[in-house]
PDB file of N, CA and C in Angstrom:
ATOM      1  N   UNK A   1     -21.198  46.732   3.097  1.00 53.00           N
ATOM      2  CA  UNK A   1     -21.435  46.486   1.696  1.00 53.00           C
ATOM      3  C   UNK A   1     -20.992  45.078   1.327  1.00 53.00           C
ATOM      4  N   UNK A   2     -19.715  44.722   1.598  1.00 67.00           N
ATOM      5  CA  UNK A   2     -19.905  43.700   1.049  1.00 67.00           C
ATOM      6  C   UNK A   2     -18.487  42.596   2.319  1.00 67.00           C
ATOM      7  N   UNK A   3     -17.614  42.117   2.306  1.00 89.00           N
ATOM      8  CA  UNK A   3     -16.869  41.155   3.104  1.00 89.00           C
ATOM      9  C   UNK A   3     -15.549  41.279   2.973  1.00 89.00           C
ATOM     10  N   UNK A   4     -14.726  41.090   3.833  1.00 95.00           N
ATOM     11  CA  UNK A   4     -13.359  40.944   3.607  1.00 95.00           C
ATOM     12  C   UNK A   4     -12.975  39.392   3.265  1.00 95.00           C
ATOM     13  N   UNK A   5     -12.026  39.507   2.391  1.00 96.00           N
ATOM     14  CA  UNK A   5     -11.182  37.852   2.584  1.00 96.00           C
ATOM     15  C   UNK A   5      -9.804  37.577   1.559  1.00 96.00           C
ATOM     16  N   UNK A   6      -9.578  36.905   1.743  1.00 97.00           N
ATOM     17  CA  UNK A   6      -8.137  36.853   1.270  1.00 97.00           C
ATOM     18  C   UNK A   6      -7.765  35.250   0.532  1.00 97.00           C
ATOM     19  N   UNK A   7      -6.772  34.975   0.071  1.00 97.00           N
ATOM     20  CA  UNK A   7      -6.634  33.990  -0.840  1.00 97.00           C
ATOM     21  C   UNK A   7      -5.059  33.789  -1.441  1.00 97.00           C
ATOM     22  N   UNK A   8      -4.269  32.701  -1.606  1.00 98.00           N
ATOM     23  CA  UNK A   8      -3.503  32.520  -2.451  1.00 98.00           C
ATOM     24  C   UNK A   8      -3.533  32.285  -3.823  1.00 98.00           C
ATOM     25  N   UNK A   9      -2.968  33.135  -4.585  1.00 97.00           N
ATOM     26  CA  UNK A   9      -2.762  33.251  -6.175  1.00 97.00           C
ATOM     27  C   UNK A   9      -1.777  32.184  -6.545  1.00 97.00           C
ATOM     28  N   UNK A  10      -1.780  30.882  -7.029  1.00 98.00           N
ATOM     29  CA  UNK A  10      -1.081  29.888  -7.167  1.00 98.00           C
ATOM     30  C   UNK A  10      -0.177  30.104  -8.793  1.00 98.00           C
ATOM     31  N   UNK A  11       1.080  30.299  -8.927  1.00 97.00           N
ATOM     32  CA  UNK A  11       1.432  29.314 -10.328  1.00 97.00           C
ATOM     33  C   UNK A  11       2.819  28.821  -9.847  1.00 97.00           C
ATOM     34  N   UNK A  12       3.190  28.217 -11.502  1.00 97.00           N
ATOM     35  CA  UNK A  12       3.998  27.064 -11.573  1.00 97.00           C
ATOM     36  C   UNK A  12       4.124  27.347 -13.181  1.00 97.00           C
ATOM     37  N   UNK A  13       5.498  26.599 -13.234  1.00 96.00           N
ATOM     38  CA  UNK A  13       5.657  26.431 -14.558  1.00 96.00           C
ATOM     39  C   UNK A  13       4.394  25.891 -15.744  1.00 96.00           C
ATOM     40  N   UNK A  14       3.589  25.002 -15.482  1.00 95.00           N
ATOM     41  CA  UNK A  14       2.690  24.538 -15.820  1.00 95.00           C
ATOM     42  C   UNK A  14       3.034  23.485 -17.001  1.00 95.00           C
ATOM     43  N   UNK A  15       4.203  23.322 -16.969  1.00 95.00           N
ATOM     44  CA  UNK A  15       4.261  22.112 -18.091  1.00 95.00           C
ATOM     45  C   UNK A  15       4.903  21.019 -17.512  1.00 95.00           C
ATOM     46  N   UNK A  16       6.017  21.027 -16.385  1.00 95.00           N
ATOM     47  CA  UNK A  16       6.328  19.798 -16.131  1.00 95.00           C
ATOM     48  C   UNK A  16       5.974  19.584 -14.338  1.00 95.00           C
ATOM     49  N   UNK A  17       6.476  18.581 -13.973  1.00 97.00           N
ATOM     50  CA  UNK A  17       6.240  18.229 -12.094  1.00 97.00           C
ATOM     51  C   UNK A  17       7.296  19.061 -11.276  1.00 97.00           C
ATOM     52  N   UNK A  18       8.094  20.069 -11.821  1.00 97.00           N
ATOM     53  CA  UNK A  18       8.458  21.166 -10.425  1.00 97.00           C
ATOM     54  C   UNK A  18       7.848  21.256  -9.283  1.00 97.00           C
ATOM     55  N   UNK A  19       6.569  21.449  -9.775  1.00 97.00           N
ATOM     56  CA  UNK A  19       5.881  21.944  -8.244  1.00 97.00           C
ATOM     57  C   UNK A  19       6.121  20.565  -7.202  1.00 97.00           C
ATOM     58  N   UNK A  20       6.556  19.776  -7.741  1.00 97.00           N
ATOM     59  CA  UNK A  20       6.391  18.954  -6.748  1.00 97.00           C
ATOM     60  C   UNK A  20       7.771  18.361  -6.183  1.00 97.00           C
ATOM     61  N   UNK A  21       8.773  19.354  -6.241  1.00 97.00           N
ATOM     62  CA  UNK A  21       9.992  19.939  -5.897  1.00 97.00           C
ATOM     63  C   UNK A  21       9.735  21.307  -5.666  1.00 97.00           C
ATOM     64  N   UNK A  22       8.949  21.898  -5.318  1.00 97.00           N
ATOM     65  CA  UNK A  22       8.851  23.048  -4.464  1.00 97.00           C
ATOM     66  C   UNK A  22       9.141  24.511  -5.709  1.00 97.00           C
ATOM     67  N   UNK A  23       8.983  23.805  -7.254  1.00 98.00           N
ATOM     68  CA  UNK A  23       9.226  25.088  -7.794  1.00 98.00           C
ATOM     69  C   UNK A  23       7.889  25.568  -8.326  1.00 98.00           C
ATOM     70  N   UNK A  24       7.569  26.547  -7.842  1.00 98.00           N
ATOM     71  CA  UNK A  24       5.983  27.347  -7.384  1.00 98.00           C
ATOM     72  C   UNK A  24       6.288  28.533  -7.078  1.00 98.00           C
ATOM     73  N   UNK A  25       5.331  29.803  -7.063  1.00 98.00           N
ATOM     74  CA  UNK A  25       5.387  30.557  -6.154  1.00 98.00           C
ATOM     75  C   UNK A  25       3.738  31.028  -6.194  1.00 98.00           C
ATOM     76  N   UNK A  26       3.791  31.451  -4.543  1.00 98.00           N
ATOM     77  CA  UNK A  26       2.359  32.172  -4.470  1.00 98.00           C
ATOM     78  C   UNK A  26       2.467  33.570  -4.427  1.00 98.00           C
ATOM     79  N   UNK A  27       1.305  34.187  -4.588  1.00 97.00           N
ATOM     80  CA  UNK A  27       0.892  35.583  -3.722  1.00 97.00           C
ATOM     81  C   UNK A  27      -0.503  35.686  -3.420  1.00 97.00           C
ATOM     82  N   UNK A  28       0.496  36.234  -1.796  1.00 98.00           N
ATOM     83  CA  UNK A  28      -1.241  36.414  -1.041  1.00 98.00           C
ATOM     84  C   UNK A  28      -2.113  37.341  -1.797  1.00 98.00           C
ATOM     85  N   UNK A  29      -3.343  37.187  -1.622  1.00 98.00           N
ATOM     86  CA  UNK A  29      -4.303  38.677  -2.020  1.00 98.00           C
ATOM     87  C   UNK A  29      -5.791  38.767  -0.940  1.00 98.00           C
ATOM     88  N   UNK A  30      -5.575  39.688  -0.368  1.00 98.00           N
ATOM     89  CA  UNK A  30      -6.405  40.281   0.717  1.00 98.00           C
ATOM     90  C   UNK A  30      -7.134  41.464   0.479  1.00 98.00           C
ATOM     91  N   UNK A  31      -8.362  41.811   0.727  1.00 96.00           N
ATOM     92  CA  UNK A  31      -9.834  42.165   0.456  1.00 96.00           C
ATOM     93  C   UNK A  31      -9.814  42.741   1.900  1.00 96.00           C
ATOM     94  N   UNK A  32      -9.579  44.308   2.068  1.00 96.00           N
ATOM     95  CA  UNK A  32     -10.138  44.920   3.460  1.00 96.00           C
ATOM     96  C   UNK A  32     -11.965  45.896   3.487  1.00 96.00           C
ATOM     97  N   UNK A  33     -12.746  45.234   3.563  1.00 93.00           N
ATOM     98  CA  UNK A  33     -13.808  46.182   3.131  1.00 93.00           C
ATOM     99  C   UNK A  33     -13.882  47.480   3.534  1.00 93.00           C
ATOM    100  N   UNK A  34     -13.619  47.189   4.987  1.00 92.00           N
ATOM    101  CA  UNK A  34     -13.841  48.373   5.153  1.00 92.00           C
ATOM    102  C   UNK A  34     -12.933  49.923   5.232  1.00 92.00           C
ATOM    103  N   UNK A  35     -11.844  49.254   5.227  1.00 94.00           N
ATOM    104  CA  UNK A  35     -10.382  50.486   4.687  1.00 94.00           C
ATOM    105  C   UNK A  35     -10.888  50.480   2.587  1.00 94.00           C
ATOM    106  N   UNK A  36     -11.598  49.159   2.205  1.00 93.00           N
ATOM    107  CA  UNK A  36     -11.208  49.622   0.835  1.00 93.00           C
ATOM    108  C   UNK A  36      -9.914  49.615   0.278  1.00 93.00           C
ATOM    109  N   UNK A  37      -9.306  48.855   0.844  1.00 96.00           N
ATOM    110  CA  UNK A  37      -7.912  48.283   0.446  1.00 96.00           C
ATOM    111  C   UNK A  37      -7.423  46.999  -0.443  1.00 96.00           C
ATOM    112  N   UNK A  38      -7.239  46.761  -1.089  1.00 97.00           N
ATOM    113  CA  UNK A  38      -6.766  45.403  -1.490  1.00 97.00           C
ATOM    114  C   UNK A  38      -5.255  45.221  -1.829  1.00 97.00           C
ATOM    115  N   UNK A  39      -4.739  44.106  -1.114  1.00 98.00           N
ATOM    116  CA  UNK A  39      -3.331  43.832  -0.768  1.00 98.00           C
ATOM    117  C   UNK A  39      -3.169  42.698  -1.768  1.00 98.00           C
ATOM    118  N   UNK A  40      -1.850  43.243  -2.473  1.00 98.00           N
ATOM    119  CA  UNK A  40      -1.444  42.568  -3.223  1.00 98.00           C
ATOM    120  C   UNK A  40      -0.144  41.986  -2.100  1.00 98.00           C
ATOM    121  N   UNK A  41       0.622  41.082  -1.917  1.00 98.00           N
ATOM    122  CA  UNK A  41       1.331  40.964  -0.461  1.00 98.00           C
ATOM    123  C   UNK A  41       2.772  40.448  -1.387  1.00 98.00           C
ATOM    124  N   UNK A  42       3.236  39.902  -0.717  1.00 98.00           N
ATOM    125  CA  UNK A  42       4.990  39.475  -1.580  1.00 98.00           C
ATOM    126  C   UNK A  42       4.751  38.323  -1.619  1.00 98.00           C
ATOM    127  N   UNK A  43       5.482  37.818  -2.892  1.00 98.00           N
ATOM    128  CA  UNK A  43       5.674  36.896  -3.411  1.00 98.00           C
ATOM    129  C   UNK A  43       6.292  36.017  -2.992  1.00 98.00           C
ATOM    130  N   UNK A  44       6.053  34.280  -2.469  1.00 98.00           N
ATOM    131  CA  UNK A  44       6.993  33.812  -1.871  1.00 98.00           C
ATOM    132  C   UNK A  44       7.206  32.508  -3.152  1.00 98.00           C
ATOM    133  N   UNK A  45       8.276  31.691  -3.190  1.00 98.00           N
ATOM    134  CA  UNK A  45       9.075  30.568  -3.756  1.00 98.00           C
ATOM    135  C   UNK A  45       9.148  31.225  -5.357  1.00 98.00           C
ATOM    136  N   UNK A  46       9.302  30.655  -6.256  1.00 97.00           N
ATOM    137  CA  UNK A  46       9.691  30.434  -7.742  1.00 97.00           C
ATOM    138  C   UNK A  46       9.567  29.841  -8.374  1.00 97.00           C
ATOM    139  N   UNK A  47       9.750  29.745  -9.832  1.00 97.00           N
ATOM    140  CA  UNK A  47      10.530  28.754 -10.777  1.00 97.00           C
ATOM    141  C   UNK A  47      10.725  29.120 -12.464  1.00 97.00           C
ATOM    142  N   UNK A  48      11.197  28.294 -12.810  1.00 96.00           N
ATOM    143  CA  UNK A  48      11.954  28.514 -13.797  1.00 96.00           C
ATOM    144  C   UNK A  48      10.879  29.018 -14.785  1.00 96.00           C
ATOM    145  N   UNK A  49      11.577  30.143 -15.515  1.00 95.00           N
ATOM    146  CA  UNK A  49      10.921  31.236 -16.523  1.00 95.00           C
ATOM    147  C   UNK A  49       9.694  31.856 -15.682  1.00 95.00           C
ATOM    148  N   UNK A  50       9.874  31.472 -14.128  1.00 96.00           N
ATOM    149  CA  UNK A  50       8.808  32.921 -14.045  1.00 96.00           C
ATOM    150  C   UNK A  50       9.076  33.906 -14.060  1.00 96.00           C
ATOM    151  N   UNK A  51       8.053  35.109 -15.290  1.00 96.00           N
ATOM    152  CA  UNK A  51       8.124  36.310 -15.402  1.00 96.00           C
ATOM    153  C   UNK A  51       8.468  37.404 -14.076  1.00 96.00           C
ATOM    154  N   UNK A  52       9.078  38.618 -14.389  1.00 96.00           N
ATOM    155  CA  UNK A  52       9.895  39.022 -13.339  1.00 96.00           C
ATOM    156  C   UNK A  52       8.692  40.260 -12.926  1.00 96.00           C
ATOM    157  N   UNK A  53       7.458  39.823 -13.608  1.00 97.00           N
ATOM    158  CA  UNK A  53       6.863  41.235 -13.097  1.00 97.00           C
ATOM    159  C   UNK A  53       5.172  40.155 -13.507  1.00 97.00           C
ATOM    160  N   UNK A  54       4.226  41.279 -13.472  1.00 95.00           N
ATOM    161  CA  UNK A  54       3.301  40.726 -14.583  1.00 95.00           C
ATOM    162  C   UNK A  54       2.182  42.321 -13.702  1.00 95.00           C
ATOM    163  N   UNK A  55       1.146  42.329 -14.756  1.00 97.00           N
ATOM    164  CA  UNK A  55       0.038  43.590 -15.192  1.00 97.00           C
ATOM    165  C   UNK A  55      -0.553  43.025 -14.608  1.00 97.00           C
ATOM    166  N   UNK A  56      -1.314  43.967 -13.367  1.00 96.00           N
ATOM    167  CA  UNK A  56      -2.883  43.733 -12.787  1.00 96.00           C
ATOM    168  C   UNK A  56      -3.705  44.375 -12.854  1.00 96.00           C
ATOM    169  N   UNK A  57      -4.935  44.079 -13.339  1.00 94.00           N
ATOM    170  CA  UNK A  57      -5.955  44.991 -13.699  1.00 94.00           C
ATOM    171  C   UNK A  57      -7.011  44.889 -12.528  1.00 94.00           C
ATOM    172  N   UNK A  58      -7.054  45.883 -12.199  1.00 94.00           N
ATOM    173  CA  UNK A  58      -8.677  45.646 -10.647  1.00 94.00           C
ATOM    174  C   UNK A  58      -9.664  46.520 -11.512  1.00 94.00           C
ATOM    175  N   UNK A  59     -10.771  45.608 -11.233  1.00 89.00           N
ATOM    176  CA  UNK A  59     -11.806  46.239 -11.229  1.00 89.00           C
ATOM    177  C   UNK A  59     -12.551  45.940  -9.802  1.00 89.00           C
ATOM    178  N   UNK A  60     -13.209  47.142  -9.090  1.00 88.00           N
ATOM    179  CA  UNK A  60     -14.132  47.012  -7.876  1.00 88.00           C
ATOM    180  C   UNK A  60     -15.212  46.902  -8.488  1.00 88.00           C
ATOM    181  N   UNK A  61     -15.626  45.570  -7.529  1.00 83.00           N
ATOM    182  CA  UNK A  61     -17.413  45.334  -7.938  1.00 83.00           C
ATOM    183  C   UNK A  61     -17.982  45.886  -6.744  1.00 83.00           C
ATOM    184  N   UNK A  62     -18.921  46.742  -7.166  1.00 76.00           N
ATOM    185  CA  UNK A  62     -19.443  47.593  -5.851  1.00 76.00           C
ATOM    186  C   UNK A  62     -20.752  47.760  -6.313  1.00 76.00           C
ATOM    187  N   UNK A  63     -21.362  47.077  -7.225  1.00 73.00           N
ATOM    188  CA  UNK A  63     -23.068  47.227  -7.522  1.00 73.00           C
ATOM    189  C   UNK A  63     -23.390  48.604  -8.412  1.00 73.00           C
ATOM    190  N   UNK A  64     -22.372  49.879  -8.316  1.00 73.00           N
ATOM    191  CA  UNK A  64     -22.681  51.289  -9.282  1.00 73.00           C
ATOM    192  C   UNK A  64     -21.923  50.959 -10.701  1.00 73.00           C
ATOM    193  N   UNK A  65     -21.064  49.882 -10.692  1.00 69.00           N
ATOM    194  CA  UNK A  65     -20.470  50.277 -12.363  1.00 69.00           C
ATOM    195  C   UNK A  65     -20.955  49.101 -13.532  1.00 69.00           C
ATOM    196  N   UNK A  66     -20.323  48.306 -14.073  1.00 72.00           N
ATOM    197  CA  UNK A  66     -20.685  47.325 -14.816  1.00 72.00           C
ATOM    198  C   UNK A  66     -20.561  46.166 -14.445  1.00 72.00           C
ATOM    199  N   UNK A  67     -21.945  45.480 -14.914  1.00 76.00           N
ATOM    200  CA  UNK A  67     -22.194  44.049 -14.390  1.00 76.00           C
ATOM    201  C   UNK A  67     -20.501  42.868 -14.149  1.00 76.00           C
ATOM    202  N   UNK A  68     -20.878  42.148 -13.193  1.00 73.00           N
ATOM    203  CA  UNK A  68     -19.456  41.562 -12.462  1.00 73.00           C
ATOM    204  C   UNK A  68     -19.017  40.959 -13.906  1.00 73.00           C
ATOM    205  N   UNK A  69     -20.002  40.126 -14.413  1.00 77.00           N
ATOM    206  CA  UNK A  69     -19.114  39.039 -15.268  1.00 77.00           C
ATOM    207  C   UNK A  69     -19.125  39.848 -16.550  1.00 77.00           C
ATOM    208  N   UNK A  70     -18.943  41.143 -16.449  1.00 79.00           N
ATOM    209  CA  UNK A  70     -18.517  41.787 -17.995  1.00 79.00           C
ATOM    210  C   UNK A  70     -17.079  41.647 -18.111  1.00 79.00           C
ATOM    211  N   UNK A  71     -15.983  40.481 -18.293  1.00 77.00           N
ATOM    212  CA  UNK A  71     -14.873  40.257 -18.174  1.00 77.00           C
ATOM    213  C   UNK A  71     -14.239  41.140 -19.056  1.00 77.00           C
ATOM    214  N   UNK A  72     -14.733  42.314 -20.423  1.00 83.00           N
ATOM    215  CA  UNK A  72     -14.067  42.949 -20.952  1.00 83.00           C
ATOM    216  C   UNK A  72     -13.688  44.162 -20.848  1.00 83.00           C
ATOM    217  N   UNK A  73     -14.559  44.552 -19.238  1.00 83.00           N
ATOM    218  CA  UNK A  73     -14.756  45.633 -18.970  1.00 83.00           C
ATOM    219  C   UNK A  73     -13.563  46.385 -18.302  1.00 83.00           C
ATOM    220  N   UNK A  74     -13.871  47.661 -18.632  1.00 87.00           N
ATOM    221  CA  UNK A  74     -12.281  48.877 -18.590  1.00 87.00           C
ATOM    222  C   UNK A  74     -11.793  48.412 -17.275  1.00 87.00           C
ATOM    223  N   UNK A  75     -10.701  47.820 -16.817  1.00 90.00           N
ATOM    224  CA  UNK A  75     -10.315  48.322 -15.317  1.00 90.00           C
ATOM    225  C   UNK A  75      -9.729  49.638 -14.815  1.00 90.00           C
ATOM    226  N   UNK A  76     -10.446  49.509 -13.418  1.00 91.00           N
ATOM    227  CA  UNK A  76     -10.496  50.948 -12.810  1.00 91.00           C
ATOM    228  C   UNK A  76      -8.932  51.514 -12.180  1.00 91.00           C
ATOM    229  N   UNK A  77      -8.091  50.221 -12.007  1.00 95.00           N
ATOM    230  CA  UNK A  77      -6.743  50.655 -11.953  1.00 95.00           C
ATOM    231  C   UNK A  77      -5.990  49.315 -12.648  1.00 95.00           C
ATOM    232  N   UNK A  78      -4.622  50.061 -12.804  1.00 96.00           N
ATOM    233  CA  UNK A  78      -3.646  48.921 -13.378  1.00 96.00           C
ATOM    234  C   UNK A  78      -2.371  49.299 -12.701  1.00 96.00           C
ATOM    235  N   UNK A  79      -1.984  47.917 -12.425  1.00 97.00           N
ATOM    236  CA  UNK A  79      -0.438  48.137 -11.447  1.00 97.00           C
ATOM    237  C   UNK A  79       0.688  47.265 -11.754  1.00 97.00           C
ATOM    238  N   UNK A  80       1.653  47.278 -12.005  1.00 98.00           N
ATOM    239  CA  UNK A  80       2.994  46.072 -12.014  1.00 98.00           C
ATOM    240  C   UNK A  80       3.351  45.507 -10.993  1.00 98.00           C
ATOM    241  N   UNK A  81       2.809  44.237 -10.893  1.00 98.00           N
ATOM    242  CA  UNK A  81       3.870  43.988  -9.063  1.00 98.00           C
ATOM    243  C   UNK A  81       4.970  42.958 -10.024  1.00 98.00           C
ATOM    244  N   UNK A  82       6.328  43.437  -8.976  1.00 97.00           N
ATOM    245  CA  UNK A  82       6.873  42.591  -9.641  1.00 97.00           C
ATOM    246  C   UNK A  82       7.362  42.018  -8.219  1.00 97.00           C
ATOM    247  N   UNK A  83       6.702  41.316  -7.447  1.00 97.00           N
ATOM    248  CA  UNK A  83       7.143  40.425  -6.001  1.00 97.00           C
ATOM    249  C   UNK A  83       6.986  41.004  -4.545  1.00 97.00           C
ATOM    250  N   UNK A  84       7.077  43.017  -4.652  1.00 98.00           N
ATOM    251  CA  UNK A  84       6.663  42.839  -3.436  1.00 98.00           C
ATOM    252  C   UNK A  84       5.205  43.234  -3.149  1.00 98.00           C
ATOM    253  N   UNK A  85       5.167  43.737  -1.904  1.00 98.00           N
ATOM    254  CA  UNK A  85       3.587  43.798  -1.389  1.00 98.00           C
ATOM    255  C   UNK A  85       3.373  44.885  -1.937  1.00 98.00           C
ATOM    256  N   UNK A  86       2.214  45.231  -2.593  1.00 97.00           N
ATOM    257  CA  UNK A  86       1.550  46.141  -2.807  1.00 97.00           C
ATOM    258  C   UNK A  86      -0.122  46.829  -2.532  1.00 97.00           C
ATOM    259  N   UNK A  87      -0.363  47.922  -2.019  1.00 97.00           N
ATOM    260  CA  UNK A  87      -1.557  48.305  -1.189  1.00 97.00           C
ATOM    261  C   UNK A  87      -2.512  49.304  -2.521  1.00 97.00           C
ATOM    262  N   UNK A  88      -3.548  48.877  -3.147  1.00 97.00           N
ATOM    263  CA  UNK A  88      -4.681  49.482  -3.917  1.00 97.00           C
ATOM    264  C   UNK A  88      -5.868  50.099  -3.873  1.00 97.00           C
ATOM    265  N   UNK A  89      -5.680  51.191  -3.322  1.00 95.00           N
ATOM    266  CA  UNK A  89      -7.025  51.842  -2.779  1.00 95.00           C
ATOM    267  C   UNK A  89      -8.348  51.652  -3.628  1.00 95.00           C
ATOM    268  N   UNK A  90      -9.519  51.631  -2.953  1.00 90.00           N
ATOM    269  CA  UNK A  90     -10.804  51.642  -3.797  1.00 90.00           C
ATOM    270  C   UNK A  90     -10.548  52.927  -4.407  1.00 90.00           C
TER     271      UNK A  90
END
């Protein structure tokens, strides 16, 4: 149906040059098609006032529900990561 792949989720404070003193943090996010898995993975580095958690909303685009770029559309699960890895079944 459709591909696996994976990606870093980038932030940063966003107002001053931290990041360029290493205050950042990523998280991986990985796409298994065919388990139907998506990995939310742990969080690596920091910085100042990053939130200690934050809301993820998935929606699976799989061609049966609502068009991809309906950005207002219900998500099909919601989860808190607050840093470590987390596994989201289709």
């Amino acid at each position: 149906m459709g591909a696996d792949g994976a990606f870093d989720l980038y932030q940063d404070e966003g107002t001053t040059y931290g990041y360029e003193r290493g205050a950042f943090a990523t998280m991986p996010i990985a796409w298994d098609d065919d388990a139907g898995v998506l990995t939310l993975g742990a969080r690596q580095g920091d910085y100042p006032g990053m939130p200690a958690s934050r809301t993820v909303h998935v929606r699976f685009i799989d061609g049966t529900g609502e068009a991809p770029w309906t950005v207002d559309a219900a998500p099909q699960q919601t989860v808190e990561y607050a840093g470590q890895a987390l596994t989201i079944r289709r």
